[in-house]
PDB file of N, CA and C in Angstrom:
ATOM      1  N   MET R  44       0.892  -1.154   0.005  1.00  0.00           N
ATOM      2  CA  MET R  44       0.012   0.094  -0.057  1.00  0.00           C
ATOM      3  C   MET R  44       0.873   1.264  -0.034  1.00  0.00           C
ATOM      4  N   SER R  45       0.679   2.109  -0.978  1.00  0.00           N
ATOM      5  CA  SER R  45       1.426   3.301  -1.091  1.00  0.00           C
ATOM      6  C   SER R  45       0.656   4.470  -0.543  1.00  0.00           C
ATOM      7  N   THR R  46       1.273   5.272   0.271  1.00  0.00           N
ATOM      8  CA  THR R  46       0.640   6.471   0.826  1.00  0.00           C
ATOM      9  C   THR R  46       1.332   7.683   0.226  1.00  0.00           C
ATOM     10  N   GLU R  47       0.538   8.488  -0.496  1.00  0.00           N
ATOM     11  CA  GLU R  47       1.052   9.684  -1.123  1.00  0.00           C
ATOM     12  C   GLU R  47       0.401  10.882  -0.513  1.00  0.00           C
ATOM     13  N   ILE R  48       1.214  11.846  -0.027  1.00  0.00           N
ATOM     14  CA  ILE R  48       0.651  13.070   0.551  1.00  0.00           C
ATOM     15  C   ILE R  48       0.622  14.054  -0.514  1.00  0.00           C
ATOM     16  N   THR R  49      -0.544  14.621  -0.699  1.00  0.00           N
ATOM     17  CA  THR R  49      -0.780  15.710  -1.663  1.00  0.00           C
ATOM     18  C   THR R  49      -0.768  17.038  -0.967  1.00  0.00           C
ATOM     19  N   PRO R  50       0.076  17.933  -1.392  1.00  0.00           N
ATOM     20  CA  PRO R  50       0.035  19.250  -0.751  1.00  0.00           C
ATOM     21  C   PRO R  50      -1.355  19.895  -1.088  1.00  0.00           C
ATOM     22  N   CYS R  51      -1.823  20.570  -0.135  1.00  0.00           N
ATOM     23  CA  CYS R  51      -3.059  21.265  -0.203  1.00  0.00           C
ATOM     24  C   CYS R  51      -2.848  22.687   0.446  1.00  0.00           C
ATOM     25  N   GLY R  52      -3.646  23.602  -0.075  1.00  0.00           N
ATOM     26  CA  GLY R  52      -3.715  24.860   0.609  1.00  0.00           C
ATOM     27  C   GLY R  52      -2.555  25.836   0.143  1.00  0.00           C
ATOM     28  N   ARG R  53      -2.561  26.885   0.961  1.00  0.00           N
ATOM     29  CA  ARG R  53      -1.586  27.996   0.726  1.00  0.00           C
ATOM     30  C   ARG R  53      -0.706  28.060   1.978  1.00  0.00           C
ATOM     31  N   VAL R  54       0.553  28.689   1.608  1.00  0.00           N
ATOM     32  CA  VAL R  54       1.567  28.922   2.702  1.00  0.00           C
ATOM     33  C   VAL R  54       1.894  30.390   2.464  1.00  0.00           C
ATOM     34  N   MET R  55       1.886  31.085   3.706  1.00  0.00           N
ATOM     35  CA  MET R  55       2.380  32.384   3.775  1.00  0.00           C
ATOM     36  C   MET R  55       3.892  32.339   4.154  1.00  0.00           C
ATOM     37  N   LEU R  56       4.742  33.026   3.440  1.00  0.00           N
ATOM     38  CA  LEU R  56       6.145  33.058   3.725  1.00  0.00           C
ATOM     39  C   LEU R  56       6.513  34.488   4.036  1.00  0.00           C
ATOM     40  N   VAL R  57       6.999  34.724   5.239  1.00  0.00           N
ATOM     41  CA  VAL R  57       7.445  36.049   5.751  1.00  0.00           C
ATOM     42  C   VAL R  57       8.891  35.982   6.011  1.00  0.00           C
ATOM     43  N   GLU R  58       9.646  36.610   5.099  1.00  0.00           N
ATOM     44  CA  GLU R  58      11.166  36.544   5.236  1.00  0.00           C
ATOM     45  C   GLU R  58      11.692  37.847   4.664  1.00  0.00           C
ATOM     46  N   ASP R  59      12.598  38.573   5.452  1.00  0.00           N
ATOM     47  CA  ASP R  59      13.186  39.817   4.971  1.00  0.00           C
ATOM     48  C   ASP R  59      14.302  39.684   3.941  1.00  0.00           C
ATOM     49  N   ASP R  60      14.919  38.566   3.902  1.00  0.00           N
ATOM     50  CA  ASP R  60      16.010  38.312   2.910  1.00  0.00           C
ATOM     51  C   ASP R  60      15.373  37.849   1.581  1.00  0.00           C
ATOM     52  N   ALA R  61      15.549  38.729   0.524  1.00  0.00           N
ATOM     53  CA  ALA R  61      14.929  38.465  -0.774  1.00  0.00           C
ATOM     54  C   ALA R  61      15.341  37.177  -1.362  1.00  0.00           C
ATOM     55  N   ASP R  62      16.607  36.806  -1.296  1.00  0.00           N
ATOM     56  CA  ASP R  62      17.142  35.666  -1.901  1.00  0.00           C
ATOM     57  C   ASP R  62      16.514  34.381  -1.260  1.00  0.00           C
ATOM     58  N   ILE R  63      16.459  34.359   0.216  1.00  0.00           N
ATOM     59  CA  ILE R  63      15.910  33.215   0.901  1.00  0.00           C
ATOM     60  C   ILE R  63      14.479  33.142   0.636  1.00  0.00           C
ATOM     61  N   ARG R  64      13.738  34.298   0.498  1.00  0.00           N
ATOM     62  CA  ARG R  64      12.311  34.354   0.232  1.00  0.00           C
ATOM     63  C   ARG R  64      11.979  33.682  -1.131  1.00  0.00           C
ATOM     64  N   ALA R  65      12.827  34.126  -2.089  1.00  0.00           N
ATOM     65  CA  ALA R  65      12.740  33.569  -3.470  1.00  0.00           C
ATOM     66  C   ALA R  65      12.908  32.044  -3.471  1.00  0.00           C
ATOM     67  N   MET R  66      14.010  31.592  -2.921  1.00  0.00           N
ATOM     68  CA  MET R  66      14.415  30.258  -2.943  1.00  0.00           C
ATOM     69  C   MET R  66      13.354  29.370  -2.222  1.00  0.00           C
ATOM     70  N   VAL R  67      12.972  29.720  -1.043  1.00  0.00           N
ATOM     71  CA  VAL R  67      12.019  28.951  -0.257  1.00  0.00           C
ATOM     72  C   VAL R  67      10.601  28.825  -1.023  1.00  0.00           C
ATOM     73  N   GLY R  68      10.233  30.076  -1.494  1.00  0.00           N
ATOM     74  CA  GLY R  68       9.012  30.174  -2.295  1.00  0.00           C
ATOM     75  C   GLY R  68       9.024  29.296  -3.478  1.00  0.00           C
ATOM     76  N   MET R  69      10.115  29.275  -4.269  1.00  0.00           N
ATOM     77  CA  MET R  69      10.219  28.461  -5.464  1.00  0.00           C
ATOM     78  C   MET R  69      10.113  27.036  -5.046  1.00  0.00           C
ATOM     79  N   LEU R  70      10.832  26.537  -3.967  1.00  0.00           N
ATOM     80  CA  LEU R  70      10.716  25.163  -3.545  1.00  0.00           C
ATOM     81  C   LEU R  70       9.385  24.714  -3.145  1.00  0.00           C
ATOM     82  N   LEU R  71       8.629  25.628  -2.490  1.00  0.00           N
ATOM     83  CA  LEU R  71       7.263  25.313  -2.100  1.00  0.00           C
ATOM     84  C   LEU R  71       6.369  25.149  -3.307  1.00  0.00           C
ATOM     85  N   GLU R  72       6.517  26.099  -4.213  1.00  0.00           N
ATOM     86  CA  GLU R  72       5.724  26.003  -5.434  1.00  0.00           C
ATOM     87  C   GLU R  72       6.011  24.761  -6.239  1.00  0.00           C
ATOM     88  N   LEU R  73       7.251  24.297  -6.306  1.00  0.00           N
ATOM     89  CA  LEU R  73       7.557  23.087  -7.001  1.00  0.00           C
ATOM     90  C   LEU R  73       6.983  21.884  -6.340  1.00  0.00           C
ATOM     91  N   GLU R  74       6.677  21.983  -5.060  1.00  0.00           N
ATOM     92  CA  GLU R  74       5.990  20.958  -4.358  1.00  0.00           C
ATOM     93  C   GLU R  74       4.461  21.050  -4.477  1.00  0.00           C
ATOM     94  N   GLY R  75       3.958  21.992  -5.143  1.00  0.00           N
ATOM     95  CA  GLY R  75       2.531  22.106  -5.398  1.00  0.00           C
ATOM     96  C   GLY R  75       1.823  23.141  -4.486  1.00  0.00           C
ATOM     97  N   TYR R  76       2.536  23.814  -3.639  1.00  0.00           N
ATOM     98  CA  TYR R  76       1.885  24.791  -2.731  1.00  0.00           C
ATOM     99  C   TYR R  76       1.685  26.152  -3.496  1.00  0.00           C
ATOM    100  N   GLN R  77       0.641  26.844  -3.077  1.00  0.00           N
ATOM    101  CA  GLN R  77       0.451  28.180  -3.513  1.00  0.00           C
ATOM    102  C   GLN R  77       1.106  29.119  -2.424  1.00  0.00           C
ATOM    103  N   VAL R  78       1.954  29.974  -2.852  1.00  0.00           N
ATOM    104  CA  VAL R  78       2.746  30.657  -1.873  1.00  0.00           C
ATOM    105  C   VAL R  78       2.326  32.188  -1.941  1.00  0.00           C
ATOM    106  N   VAL R  79       2.060  32.763  -0.788  1.00  0.00           N
ATOM    107  CA  VAL R  79       1.917  34.195  -0.679  1.00  0.00           C
ATOM    108  C   VAL R  79       3.072  34.726   0.210  1.00  0.00           C
ATOM    109  N   SER R  80       3.923  35.585  -0.355  1.00  0.00           N
ATOM    110  CA  SER R  80       5.144  35.940   0.368  1.00  0.00           C
ATOM    111  C   SER R  80       5.238  37.474   0.556  1.00  0.00           C
ATOM    112  N   THR R  81       5.855  37.831   1.646  1.00  0.00           N
ATOM    113  CA  THR R  81       6.088  39.191   1.985  1.00  0.00           C
ATOM    114  C   THR R  81       7.381  39.357   2.714  1.00  0.00           C
ATOM    115  N   SER R  82       7.813  40.625   2.827  1.00  0.00           N
ATOM    116  CA  SER R  82       9.168  40.764   3.429  1.00  0.00           C
ATOM    117  C   SER R  82       9.115  41.284   4.860  1.00  0.00           C
ATOM    118  N   ASN R  83       7.893  41.543   5.435  1.00  0.00           N
ATOM    119  CA  ASN R  83       7.872  42.007   6.715  1.00  0.00           C
ATOM    120  C   ASN R  83       6.597  41.635   7.447  1.00  0.00           C
ATOM    121  N   GLY R  84       6.520  41.676   8.787  1.00  0.00           N
ATOM    122  CA  GLY R  84       5.386  41.311   9.558  1.00  0.00           C
ATOM    123  C   GLY R  84       4.228  42.231   9.409  1.00  0.00           C
ATOM    124  N   GLY R  85       4.442  43.531   9.214  1.00  0.00           N
ATOM    125  CA  GLY R  85       3.325  44.484   8.985  1.00  0.00           C
ATOM    126  C   GLY R  85       2.557  44.149   7.783  1.00  0.00           C
ATOM    127  N   ASP R  86       3.217  43.870   6.647  1.00  0.00           N
ATOM    128  CA  ASP R  86       2.545  43.480   5.419  1.00  0.00           C
ATOM    129  C   ASP R  86       1.795  42.221   5.587  1.00  0.00           C
ATOM    130  N   ALA R  87       2.419  41.199   6.301  1.00  0.00           N
ATOM    131  CA  ALA R  87       1.773  39.983   6.567  1.00  0.00           C
ATOM    132  C   ALA R  87       0.399  40.068   7.323  1.00  0.00           C
ATOM    133  N   LEU R  88       0.431  40.990   8.257  1.00  0.00           N
ATOM    134  CA  LEU R  88      -0.775  41.177   9.066  1.00  0.00           C
ATOM    135  C   LEU R  88      -1.860  41.922   8.182  1.00  0.00           C
ATOM    136  N   LYS R  89      -1.426  42.764   7.279  1.00  0.00           N
ATOM    137  CA  LYS R  89      -2.375  43.431   6.390  1.00  0.00           C
ATOM    138  C   LYS R  89      -2.963  42.319   5.448  1.00  0.00           C
ATOM    139  N   ILE R  90      -2.171  41.455   4.902  1.00  0.00           N
ATOM    140  CA  ILE R  90      -2.618  40.404   3.925  1.00  0.00           C
ATOM    141  C   ILE R  90      -3.682  39.567   4.724  1.00  0.00           C
ATOM    142  N   LEU R  91      -3.321  39.235   5.907  1.00  0.00           N
ATOM    143  CA  LEU R  91      -4.297  38.366   6.780  1.00  0.00           C
ATOM    144  C   LEU R  91      -5.584  39.140   7.029  1.00  0.00           C
ATOM    145  N   ARG R  92      -5.472  40.409   7.371  1.00  0.00           N
ATOM    146  CA  ARG R  92      -6.662  41.236   7.552  1.00  0.00           C
ATOM    147  C   ARG R  92      -7.526  41.287   6.373  1.00  0.00           C
ATOM    148  N   ASP R  93      -6.872  41.274   5.176  1.00  0.00           N
ATOM    149  CA  ASP R  93      -7.602  41.394   3.895  1.00  0.00           C
ATOM    150  C   ASP R  93      -8.260  40.115   3.519  1.00  0.00           C
ATOM    151  N   GLY R  94      -8.143  39.169   4.344  1.00  0.00           N
ATOM    152  CA  GLY R  94      -8.879  37.854   3.994  1.00  0.00           C
ATOM    153  C   GLY R  94      -8.067  36.597   3.659  1.00  0.00           C
ATOM    154  N   GLU R  95      -6.816  36.749   3.428  1.00  0.00           N
ATOM    155  CA  GLU R  95      -6.016  35.637   3.227  1.00  0.00           C
ATOM    156  C   GLU R  95      -5.956  34.666   4.342  1.00  0.00           C
ATOM    157  N   ARG R  96      -6.153  33.351   4.057  1.00  0.00           N
ATOM    158  CA  ARG R  96      -6.231  32.316   5.101  1.00  0.00           C
ATOM    159  C   ARG R  96      -5.228  31.140   4.678  1.00  0.00           C
ATOM    160  N   PRO R  97      -3.933  31.312   4.921  1.00  0.00           N
ATOM    161  CA  PRO R  97      -3.002  30.283   4.671  1.00  0.00           C
ATOM    162  C   PRO R  97      -3.183  29.063   5.650  1.00  0.00           C
ATOM    163  N   CYS R  98      -2.815  27.875   5.173  1.00  0.00           N
ATOM    164  CA  CYS R  98      -2.768  26.770   6.150  1.00  0.00           C
ATOM    165  C   CYS R  98      -1.611  26.793   7.076  1.00  0.00           C
ATOM    166  N   VAL R  99      -0.463  27.412   6.501  1.00  0.00           N
ATOM    167  CA  VAL R  99       0.805  27.443   7.340  1.00  0.00           C
ATOM    168  C   VAL R  99       1.388  28.795   7.080  1.00  0.00           C
ATOM    169  N   ILE R 100       1.957  29.376   8.147  1.00  0.00           N
ATOM    170  CA  ILE R 100       2.779  30.588   8.010  1.00  0.00           C
ATOM    171  C   ILE R 100       4.191  30.256   8.408  1.00  0.00           C
ATOM    172  N   LEU R 101       5.133  30.539   7.445  1.00  0.00           N
ATOM    173  CA  LEU R 101       6.623  30.344   7.710  1.00  0.00           C
ATOM    174  C   LEU R 101       7.102  31.787   7.984  1.00  0.00           C
ATOM    175  N   LEU R 102       7.527  31.933   9.246  1.00  0.00           N
ATOM    176  CA  LEU R 102       7.877  33.315   9.766  1.00  0.00           C
ATOM    177  C   LEU R 102       9.347  33.328  10.191  1.00  0.00           C
ATOM    178  N   ASP R 103      10.083  34.241   9.599  1.00  0.00           N
ATOM    179  CA  ASP R 103      11.461  34.572  10.087  1.00  0.00           C
ATOM    180  C   ASP R 103      11.327  35.322  11.436  1.00  0.00           C
ATOM    181  N   LEU R 104      11.747  34.710  12.442  1.00  0.00           N
ATOM    182  CA  LEU R 104      11.591  35.463  13.750  1.00  0.00           C
ATOM    183  C   LEU R 104      12.714  36.486  13.940  1.00  0.00           C
ATOM    184  N   MET R 105      13.782  36.498  13.258  1.00  0.00           N
ATOM    185  CA  MET R 105      14.873  37.480  13.520  1.00  0.00           C
ATOM    186  C   MET R 105      14.851  38.559  12.495  1.00  0.00           C
ATOM    187  N   MET R 106      13.736  39.073  12.068  1.00  0.00           N
ATOM    188  CA  MET R 106      13.643  40.153  11.148  1.00  0.00           C
ATOM    189  C   MET R 106      13.891  41.527  11.859  1.00  0.00           C
ATOM    190  N   PRO R 107      14.534  42.536  11.160  1.00  0.00           N
ATOM    191  CA  PRO R 107      14.656  43.824  11.787  1.00  0.00           C
ATOM    192  C   PRO R 107      13.332  44.489  11.840  1.00  0.00           C
ATOM    193  N   VAL R 108      13.215  45.444  12.726  1.00  0.00           N
ATOM    194  CA  VAL R 108      11.928  46.220  12.803  1.00  0.00           C
ATOM    195  C   VAL R 108      11.731  47.101  11.756  1.00  0.00           C
TER     196      VAL R 108
END
């Protein structure tokens, strides 16, 4: 019996480093995820307030203010 996990839903990626954000976003998209990315927490909160409902939020905790 083979178990295959199919990616579902959206991922929000919050990362201030543009290169890391692009690389992680690309890898997630290659795995079938829809990615919403932003470079800071303020923009992430605005996106969430506007109705975006990702299944997972990947958040860089060491971002500058």
